[in-house]
Amino acid sequence: MLSKSTIKFVKSLQLKKNRIKESSFVVEGDKMVNELLQQNRYQIRQIFALESWIGKHLTKIKDSSCLQQVTSKEMDRLSSLRSHRSVIAVVSIPENPRTVLPNSHLCLVLDHIQDPGNLGTIIRLADWFNIQQVICSEDCVDLYNPKVIQATMGSFLRVSVRYESLIHLFKSQSDVKIWVTSLKGEPLRELSLYQPTYVVIGNEGHGIRDDITALAHKSISIEKFGKAESLNVAMATSIICYALS
């Protein structure tokens, strides 16, 4: 039987301040927990699962001491989702990964992205296009926000996400080109990448900050043929990744 303190602890990880304090976050659902069990970067602290899930996956768990069987009602109390899943894992947050030069021509940089669903979808896009590193400004939404983790559909396990000062990054890596997205930039379909390039995607409502734009080598845009005023930032990112990958 789950204690009240355990339920309180798991639920508390929905808040960033508690994730920082406990250096932990929550992963829910069969698919992502199964992928967690097959990787080495993230350390699983606890697994709470229904009997049906345990019967299918017990042999995959290296340390069964972290496993606790729960009832469906207890899972309802643990879960942050409207319809609970059959398994929840509490996972340790690793150190902020080291920023490295892009291993391919395209490296995504996100400036002040605030919507959890957008960040999670962009990480999933990066995984699709084999972009192994995404760099976020320090004021982007937290990677370990439960809504971000859910939106990645497990891609957070394969894409390195780092938070840092973009101004410091760009000034310290002068050998990497910086392209910023803009409504008035050069048409995307006329461009190709020939060297490592940071492609900066801006905030959903305000775009890219002026001090970052001032450091850019090129401004790029997605041509518009209809009357829509704007694109969702994740949708725009998918077009950019397809065109430049």
PDB file of C-alpha atoms in Angstrom:
ATOM      1  CA  MET A   1       0.000   0.000   0.000  1.00  0.00           C
ATOM      2  CA  LEU A   2       1.308   3.430  -0.947  1.00  0.00           C
ATOM      3  CA  SER A   3       1.977   5.868   1.873  1.00  0.00           C
ATOM      4  CA  LYS A   4       0.602   9.402   1.781  1.00  0.00           C
ATOM      5  CA  SER A   5       4.161  10.737   1.814  1.00  0.00           C
ATOM      6  CA  THR A   6       5.049   8.719  -1.320  1.00  0.00           C
ATOM      7  CA  ILE A   7       1.998  10.000  -3.181  1.00  0.00           C
ATOM      8  CA  LYS A   8       2.768  13.542  -2.066  1.00  0.00           C
ATOM      9  CA  PHE A   9       6.375  13.196  -3.234  1.00  0.00           C
ATOM     10  CA  VAL A  10       5.447  11.935  -6.721  1.00  0.00           C
ATOM     11  CA  LYS A  11       2.759  14.592  -7.167  1.00  0.00           C
ATOM     12  CA  SER A  12       5.152  17.312  -5.982  1.00  0.00           C
ATOM     13  CA  LEU A  13       7.407  16.638  -8.979  1.00  0.00           C
ATOM     14  CA  GLN A  14       4.857  18.320 -11.216  1.00  0.00           C
ATOM     15  CA  LEU A  15       6.398  21.616  -9.987  1.00  0.00           C
ATOM     16  CA  LYS A  16       9.795  22.773 -11.224  1.00  0.00           C
ATOM     17  CA  LYS A  17      10.991  23.920  -7.794  1.00  0.00           C
ATOM     18  CA  ASN A  18      10.420  20.419  -6.411  1.00  0.00           C
ATOM     19  CA  ARG A  19      12.069  18.753  -9.415  1.00  0.00           C
ATOM     20  CA  ILE A  20      15.129  20.899  -8.767  1.00  0.00           C
ATOM     21  CA  LYS A  21      15.048  20.201  -5.031  1.00  0.00           C
ATOM     22  CA  GLU A  22      14.724  16.442  -5.476  1.00  0.00           C
ATOM     23  CA  SER A  23      16.739  16.285  -8.718  1.00  0.00           C
ATOM     24  CA  SER A  24      14.010  14.029 -10.082  1.00  0.00           C
ATOM     25  CA  PHE A  25      11.189  13.981 -12.603  1.00  0.00           C
ATOM     26  CA  VAL A  26       8.300  11.707 -13.586  1.00  0.00           C
ATOM     27  CA  VAL A  27       7.803   9.582 -16.686  1.00  0.00           C
ATOM     28  CA  GLU A  28       4.389   8.008 -17.324  1.00  0.00           C
ATOM     29  CA  GLY A  29       3.275   5.293 -19.706  1.00  0.00           C
ATOM     30  CA  ASP A  30       4.293   1.915 -21.088  1.00  0.00           C
ATOM     31  CA  LYS A  31       6.216   3.133 -24.116  1.00  0.00           C
ATOM     32  CA  MET A  32       8.479   5.630 -22.394  1.00  0.00           C
ATOM     33  CA  VAL A  33       9.134   3.540 -19.296  1.00  0.00           C
ATOM     34  CA  ASN A  34       9.999   0.564 -21.518  1.00  0.00           C
ATOM     35  CA  GLU A  35      12.499   2.768 -23.372  1.00  0.00           C
ATOM     36  CA  LEU A  36      13.889   4.000 -20.061  1.00  0.00           C
ATOM     37  CA  LEU A  37      14.622   0.400 -19.093  1.00  0.00           C
ATOM     38  CA  GLN A  38      16.740  -0.019 -22.238  1.00  0.00           C
ATOM     39  CA  GLN A  39      19.033   3.019 -21.864  1.00  0.00           C
ATOM     40  CA  ASN A  40      21.862   4.018 -19.531  1.00  0.00           C
ATOM     41  CA  ARG A  41      21.807   7.818 -19.365  1.00  0.00           C
ATOM     42  CA  TYR A  42      18.907   8.174 -16.933  1.00  0.00           C
ATOM     43  CA  GLN A  43      18.831   6.439 -13.557  1.00  0.00           C
ATOM     44  CA  ILE A  44      15.445   5.144 -12.456  1.00  0.00           C
ATOM     45  CA  ARG A  45      14.769   5.757  -8.773  1.00  0.00           C
ATOM     46  CA  GLN A  46      11.333   4.177  -8.431  1.00  0.00           C
ATOM     47  CA  ILE A  47       8.771   2.381 -10.554  1.00  0.00           C
ATOM     48  CA  PHE A  48       5.100   2.215  -9.606  1.00  0.00           C
ATOM     49  CA  ALA A  49       3.155  -0.261 -11.715  1.00  0.00           C
ATOM     50  CA  LEU A  50      -0.039  -2.248 -11.964  1.00  0.00           C
ATOM     51  CA  GLU A  51       0.177  -6.018 -11.553  1.00  0.00           C
ATOM     52  CA  SER A  52      -0.578  -6.508 -15.262  1.00  0.00           C
ATOM     53  CA  TRP A  53       2.422  -4.375 -16.269  1.00  0.00           C
ATOM     54  CA  ILE A  54       4.749  -6.119 -13.836  1.00  0.00           C
ATOM     55  CA  GLY A  55       3.802  -9.519 -15.193  1.00  0.00           C
ATOM     56  CA  LYS A  56       4.919  -8.489 -18.683  1.00  0.00           C
ATOM     57  CA  HIS A  57       8.058  -6.491 -17.861  1.00  0.00           C
ATOM     58  CA  LEU A  58       9.589  -7.757 -14.621  1.00  0.00           C
ATOM     59  CA  THR A  59      12.536  -9.417 -16.408  1.00  0.00           C
ATOM     60  CA  LYS A  60      13.543  -6.063 -17.936  1.00  0.00           C
ATOM     61  CA  ILE A  61      14.069  -4.385 -14.555  1.00  0.00           C
ATOM     62  CA  LYS A  62      17.704  -4.632 -13.445  1.00  0.00           C
ATOM     63  CA  ASP A  63      17.031  -3.616  -9.838  1.00  0.00           C
ATOM     64  CA  SER A  64      13.679  -4.943  -8.666  1.00  0.00           C
ATOM     65  CA  SER A  65      14.063  -3.147  -5.310  1.00  0.00           C
ATOM     66  CA  CYS A  66      12.918   0.052  -7.001  1.00  0.00           C
ATOM     67  CA  LEU A  67       9.641  -1.592  -8.111  1.00  0.00           C
ATOM     68  CA  GLN A  68       6.379  -1.213  -6.217  1.00  0.00           C
ATOM     69  CA  GLN A  69       3.073  -2.730  -7.239  1.00  0.00           C
ATOM     70  CA  VAL A  70       0.087  -0.383  -6.931  1.00  0.00           C
ATOM     71  CA  THR A  71      -3.638  -0.632  -7.416  1.00  0.00           C
ATOM     72  CA  SER A  72      -5.602   1.181 -10.096  1.00  0.00           C
ATOM     73  CA  LYS A  73      -6.923   3.642  -7.502  1.00  0.00           C
ATOM     74  CA  GLU A  74      -3.408   4.350  -6.253  1.00  0.00           C
ATOM     75  CA  MET A  75      -2.250   4.927  -9.832  1.00  0.00           C
ATOM     76  CA  ASP A  76      -5.060   7.471 -10.217  1.00  0.00           C
ATOM     77  CA  ARG A  77      -3.656   9.369  -7.254  1.00  0.00           C
ATOM     78  CA  LEU A  78      -0.090   9.260  -8.583  1.00  0.00           C
ATOM     79  CA  SER A  79      -0.815  10.197 -12.177  1.00  0.00           C
ATOM     80  CA  SER A  80      -0.887  13.718 -13.592  1.00  0.00           C
ATOM     81  CA  LEU A  81      -2.871  12.535 -16.625  1.00  0.00           C
ATOM     82  CA  ARG A  82      -6.631  12.475 -17.030  1.00  0.00           C
ATOM     83  CA  SER A  83      -6.558   8.777 -17.851  1.00  0.00           C
ATOM     84  CA  HIS A  84      -3.814   7.061 -15.909  1.00  0.00           C
ATOM     85  CA  ARG A  85      -1.285   4.674 -17.406  1.00  0.00           C
ATOM     86  CA  SER A  86      -0.191   1.306 -16.066  1.00  0.00           C
ATOM     87  CA  VAL A  87       3.269   2.436 -14.965  1.00  0.00           C
ATOM     88  CA  ILE A  88       4.987   5.548 -13.601  1.00  0.00           C
ATOM     89  CA  ALA A  89       8.719   6.001 -13.062  1.00  0.00           C
ATOM     90  CA  VAL A  90      10.564   8.533 -10.915  1.00  0.00           C
ATOM     91  CA  VAL A  91      13.845   9.309 -12.631  1.00  0.00           C
ATOM     92  CA  SER A  92      16.986  11.181 -11.547  1.00  0.00           C
ATOM     93  CA  ILE A  93      17.840  14.351 -13.448  1.00  0.00           C
ATOM     94  CA  PRO A  94      21.357  14.092 -14.931  1.00  0.00           C
ATOM     95  CA  GLU A  95      23.803  16.968 -15.109  1.00  0.00           C
ATOM     96  CA  ASN A  96      23.266  19.584 -17.802  1.00  0.00           C
ATOM     97  CA  PRO A  97      24.932  17.999 -20.858  1.00  0.00           C
ATOM     98  CA  ARG A  98      27.997  19.631 -22.338  1.00  0.00           C
ATOM     99  CA  THR A  99      27.395  21.730 -25.427  1.00  0.00           C
ATOM    100  CA  VAL A 100      29.405  20.441 -28.360  1.00  0.00           C
ATOM    101  CA  LEU A 101      29.840  21.654 -31.888  1.00  0.00           C
ATOM    102  CA  PRO A 102      27.003  20.402 -34.103  1.00  0.00           C
ATOM    103  CA  ASN A 103      27.660  16.841 -35.290  1.00  0.00           C
ATOM    104  CA  SER A 104      25.745  17.733 -38.453  1.00  0.00           C
ATOM    105  CA  HIS A 105      25.180  20.976 -40.317  1.00  0.00           C
ATOM    106  CA  LEU A 106      21.956  21.756 -38.448  1.00  0.00           C
ATOM    107  CA  CYS A 107      21.681  22.407 -34.706  1.00  0.00           C
ATOM    108  CA  LEU A 108      18.409  23.742 -33.312  1.00  0.00           C
ATOM    109  CA  VAL A 109      18.551  26.622 -30.837  1.00  0.00           C
ATOM    110  CA  LEU A 110      15.381  27.693 -29.021  1.00  0.00           C
ATOM    111  CA  ASP A 111      14.927  31.221 -27.695  1.00  0.00           C
ATOM    112  CA  HIS A 112      12.401  31.615 -24.848  1.00  0.00           C
ATOM    113  CA  ILE A 113      10.047  28.785 -25.922  1.00  0.00           C
ATOM    114  CA  GLN A 114       7.360  28.714 -23.236  1.00  0.00           C
ATOM    115  CA  ASP A 115       4.735  26.177 -24.283  1.00  0.00           C
ATOM    116  CA  PRO A 116       5.509  22.661 -22.966  1.00  0.00           C
ATOM    117  CA  GLY A 117       3.793  20.973 -25.894  1.00  0.00           C
ATOM    118  CA  ASN A 118       5.849  22.957 -28.386  1.00  0.00           C
ATOM    119  CA  LEU A 119       9.152  22.110 -26.709  1.00  0.00           C
ATOM    120  CA  GLY A 120       8.284  18.432 -26.482  1.00  0.00           C
ATOM    121  CA  THR A 121       7.199  18.325 -30.118  1.00  0.00           C
ATOM    122  CA  ILE A 122      10.396  20.085 -31.252  1.00  0.00           C
ATOM    123  CA  ILE A 123      12.494  17.523 -29.374  1.00  0.00           C
ATOM    124  CA  ARG A 124      10.506  14.769 -31.095  1.00  0.00           C
ATOM    125  CA  LEU A 125      11.144  16.478 -34.450  1.00  0.00           C
ATOM    126  CA  ALA A 126      14.858  16.652 -33.698  1.00  0.00           C
ATOM    127  CA  ASP A 127      14.845  12.912 -33.036  1.00  0.00           C
ATOM    128  CA  TRP A 128      13.016  12.284 -36.330  1.00  0.00           C
ATOM    129  CA  PHE A 129      15.588  14.271 -38.307  1.00  0.00           C
ATOM    130  CA  ASN A 130      18.538  12.809 -36.342  1.00  0.00           C
ATOM    131  CA  ILE A 131      19.427  16.164 -34.796  1.00  0.00           C
ATOM    132  CA  GLN A 132      21.121  14.956 -31.655  1.00  0.00           C
ATOM    133  CA  GLN A 133      21.395  18.238 -29.771  1.00  0.00           C
ATOM    134  CA  VAL A 134      18.905  21.010 -28.987  1.00  0.00           C
ATOM    135  CA  ILE A 135      20.093  24.108 -27.155  1.00  0.00           C
ATOM    136  CA  CYS A 136      17.602  26.147 -25.129  1.00  0.00           C
ATOM    137  CA  SER A 137      17.890  29.623 -23.697  1.00  0.00           C
ATOM    138  CA  GLU A 138      17.847  29.604 -19.920  1.00  0.00           C
ATOM    139  CA  ASP A 139      14.274  30.920 -19.833  1.00  0.00           C
ATOM    140  CA  CYS A 140      12.770  28.179 -22.003  1.00  0.00           C
ATOM    141  CA  VAL A 141      10.214  25.895 -20.372  1.00  0.00           C
ATOM    142  CA  ASP A 142      11.807  23.101 -18.297  1.00  0.00           C
ATOM    143  CA  LEU A 143      12.602  19.907 -20.195  1.00  0.00           C
ATOM    144  CA  TYR A 144      11.380  17.832 -17.242  1.00  0.00           C
ATOM    145  CA  ASN A 145       7.968  19.479 -17.084  1.00  0.00           C
ATOM    146  CA  PRO A 146       5.548  16.496 -17.287  1.00  0.00           C
ATOM    147  CA  LYS A 147       3.821  17.982 -20.344  1.00  0.00           C
ATOM    148  CA  VAL A 148       7.154  18.346 -22.155  1.00  0.00           C
ATOM    149  CA  ILE A 149       8.140  14.759 -21.363  1.00  0.00           C
ATOM    150  CA  GLN A 150       4.781  13.439 -22.600  1.00  0.00           C
ATOM    151  CA  ALA A 151       4.999  15.468 -25.817  1.00  0.00           C
ATOM    152  CA  THR A 152       8.451  14.069 -26.651  1.00  0.00           C
ATOM    153  CA  MET A 153       6.994  10.539 -26.819  1.00  0.00           C
ATOM    154  CA  GLY A 154      10.334   9.230 -25.559  1.00  0.00           C
ATOM    155  CA  SER A 155      12.577  11.320 -27.809  1.00  0.00           C
ATOM    156  CA  PHE A 156      14.079  13.082 -24.775  1.00  0.00           C
ATOM    157  CA  LEU A 157      16.024   9.848 -24.251  1.00  0.00           C
ATOM    158  CA  ARG A 158      17.853  10.267 -27.565  1.00  0.00           C
ATOM    159  CA  VAL A 159      18.164  14.044 -27.990  1.00  0.00           C
ATOM    160  CA  SER A 160      20.565  15.979 -25.780  1.00  0.00           C
ATOM    161  CA  VAL A 161      18.896  19.150 -24.474  1.00  0.00           C
ATOM    162  CA  ARG A 162      21.038  21.857 -22.878  1.00  0.00           C
ATOM    163  CA  TYR A 163      20.123  25.177 -21.265  1.00  0.00           C
ATOM    164  CA  GLU A 164      22.547  28.083 -21.432  1.00  0.00           C
ATOM    165  CA  SER A 165      23.046  31.752 -22.265  1.00  0.00           C
ATOM    166  CA  LEU A 166      22.670  32.011 -26.031  1.00  0.00           C
ATOM    167  CA  ILE A 167      24.662  35.243 -26.188  1.00  0.00           C
ATOM    168  CA  HIS A 168      27.601  33.569 -24.432  1.00  0.00           C
ATOM    169  CA  LEU A 169      27.307  30.503 -26.654  1.00  0.00           C
ATOM    170  CA  PHE A 170      27.308  32.463 -29.901  1.00  0.00           C
ATOM    171  CA  LYS A 171      30.197  34.698 -28.869  1.00  0.00           C
ATOM    172  CA  SER A 172      32.290  31.716 -27.741  1.00  0.00           C
ATOM    173  CA  GLN A 173      31.744  29.674 -30.915  1.00  0.00           C
ATOM    174  CA  SER A 174      32.487  32.141 -33.680  1.00  0.00           C
ATOM    175  CA  ASP A 175      33.248  29.337 -36.137  1.00  0.00           C
ATOM    176  CA  VAL A 176      29.593  28.232 -36.191  1.00  0.00           C
ATOM    177  CA  LYS A 177      27.162  30.193 -38.345  1.00  0.00           C
ATOM    178  CA  ILE A 178      23.997  31.636 -36.789  1.00  0.00           C
ATOM    179  CA  TRP A 179      20.756  31.764 -38.745  1.00  0.00           C
ATOM    180  CA  VAL A 180      17.615  33.290 -37.234  1.00  0.00           C
ATOM    181  CA  THR A 181      14.052  32.798 -38.364  1.00  0.00           C
ATOM    182  CA  SER A 182      12.104  35.876 -39.412  1.00  0.00           C
ATOM    183  CA  LEU A 183       9.062  36.805 -41.475  1.00  0.00           C
ATOM    184  CA  LYS A 184      11.321  38.983 -43.636  1.00  0.00           C
ATOM    185  CA  GLY A 185      14.299  36.627 -44.044  1.00  0.00           C
ATOM    186  CA  GLU A 186      15.667  34.939 -47.147  1.00  0.00           C
ATOM    187  CA  PRO A 187      13.305  32.262 -48.547  1.00  0.00           C
ATOM    188  CA  LEU A 188      14.066  28.905 -46.987  1.00  0.00           C
ATOM    189  CA  ARG A 189      13.655  26.960 -50.223  1.00  0.00           C
ATOM    190  CA  GLU A 190      16.574  28.862 -51.778  1.00  0.00           C
ATOM    191  CA  LEU A 191      19.044  27.943 -49.022  1.00  0.00           C
ATOM    192  CA  SER A 192      21.290  24.991 -48.155  1.00  0.00           C
ATOM    193  CA  LEU A 193      23.610  24.322 -45.245  1.00  0.00           C
ATOM    194  CA  TYR A 194      27.261  23.711 -46.061  1.00  0.00           C
ATOM    195  CA  GLN A 195      28.777  24.056 -42.583  1.00  0.00           C
ATOM    196  CA  PRO A 196      27.696  23.692 -38.939  1.00  0.00           C
ATOM    197  CA  THR A 197      24.946  26.217 -38.288  1.00  0.00           C
ATOM    198  CA  TYR A 198      22.844  27.204 -35.301  1.00  0.00           C
ATOM    199  CA  VAL A 199      19.291  27.772 -36.509  1.00  0.00           C
ATOM    200  CA  VAL A 200      17.462  29.861 -33.921  1.00  0.00           C
ATOM    201  CA  ILE A 201      13.715  29.416 -33.386  1.00  0.00           C
ATOM    202  CA  GLY A 202      11.993  32.212 -31.465  1.00  0.00           C
ATOM    203  CA  ASN A 203       9.322  32.629 -28.839  1.00  0.00           C
ATOM    204  CA  GLU A 204       5.750  31.750 -29.811  1.00  0.00           C
ATOM    205  CA  GLY A 205       4.436  35.297 -29.530  1.00  0.00           C
ATOM    206  CA  HIS A 206       7.441  37.628 -29.710  1.00  0.00           C
ATOM    207  CA  GLY A 207       9.945  35.935 -31.986  1.00  0.00           C
ATOM    208  CA  ILE A 208      13.704  36.123 -31.431  1.00  0.00           C
ATOM    209  CA  ARG A 209      15.172  38.740 -29.129  1.00  0.00           C
ATOM    210  CA  ASP A 210      16.982  41.687 -30.707  1.00  0.00           C
ATOM    211  CA  ASP A 211      20.335  41.014 -28.997  1.00  0.00           C
ATOM    212  CA  ILE A 212      20.387  37.533 -30.525  1.00  0.00           C
ATOM    213  CA  THR A 213      19.271  38.719 -33.963  1.00  0.00           C
ATOM    214  CA  ALA A 214      22.124  41.246 -33.892  1.00  0.00           C
ATOM    215  CA  LEU A 215      24.639  38.350 -33.828  1.00  0.00           C
ATOM    216  CA  ALA A 216      23.088  36.447 -36.739  1.00  0.00           C
ATOM    217  CA  HIS A 217      24.853  35.828 -40.040  1.00  0.00           C
ATOM    218  CA  LYS A 218      21.593  35.285 -41.916  1.00  0.00           C
ATOM    219  CA  SER A 219      17.862  35.701 -41.493  1.00  0.00           C
ATOM    220  CA  ILE A 220      15.643  33.016 -43.026  1.00  0.00           C
ATOM    221  CA  SER A 221      11.902  32.695 -43.610  1.00  0.00           C
ATOM    222  CA  ILE A 222       9.237  30.226 -44.673  1.00  0.00           C
ATOM    223  CA  GLU A 223       7.481  31.670 -47.692  1.00  0.00           C
ATOM    224  CA  LYS A 224       3.774  32.349 -47.290  1.00  0.00           C
ATOM    225  CA  PHE A 225       1.348  31.775 -50.153  1.00  0.00           C
ATOM    226  CA  GLY A 226      -1.960  32.116 -48.312  1.00  0.00           C
ATOM    227  CA  LYS A 227      -3.500  34.466 -45.779  1.00  0.00           C
ATOM    228  CA  ALA A 228      -2.655  32.833 -42.444  1.00  0.00           C
ATOM    229  CA  GLU A 229      -0.909  35.304 -40.130  1.00  0.00           C
ATOM    230  CA  SER A 230       1.499  32.850 -38.535  1.00  0.00           C
ATOM    231  CA  LEU A 231       2.582  29.248 -38.018  1.00  0.00           C
ATOM    232  CA  ASN A 232       2.743  27.328 -34.774  1.00  0.00           C
ATOM    233  CA  VAL A 233       6.400  27.276 -33.691  1.00  0.00           C
ATOM    234  CA  ALA A 234       6.620  23.473 -33.758  1.00  0.00           C
ATOM    235  CA  MET A 235       5.005  23.381 -37.200  1.00  0.00           C
ATOM    236  CA  ALA A 236       7.489  25.973 -38.478  1.00  0.00           C
ATOM    237  CA  THR A 237      10.367  23.986 -36.984  1.00  0.00           C
ATOM    238  CA  SER A 238       9.274  20.856 -38.843  1.00  0.00           C
ATOM    239  CA  ILE A 239       9.360  22.726 -42.162  1.00  0.00           C
ATOM    240  CA  ILE A 240      12.811  24.159 -41.393  1.00  0.00           C
ATOM    241  CA  CYS A 241      14.201  20.768 -40.390  1.00  0.00           C
ATOM    242  CA  TYR A 242      12.876  19.128 -43.543  1.00  0.00           C
ATOM    243  CA  ALA A 243      14.240  21.867 -45.794  1.00  0.00           C
ATOM    244  CA  LEU A 244      17.693  22.025 -44.227  1.00  0.00           C
ATOM    245  CA  SER A 245      18.379  18.426 -43.186  1.00  0.00           C
TER     246      SER A 245
END
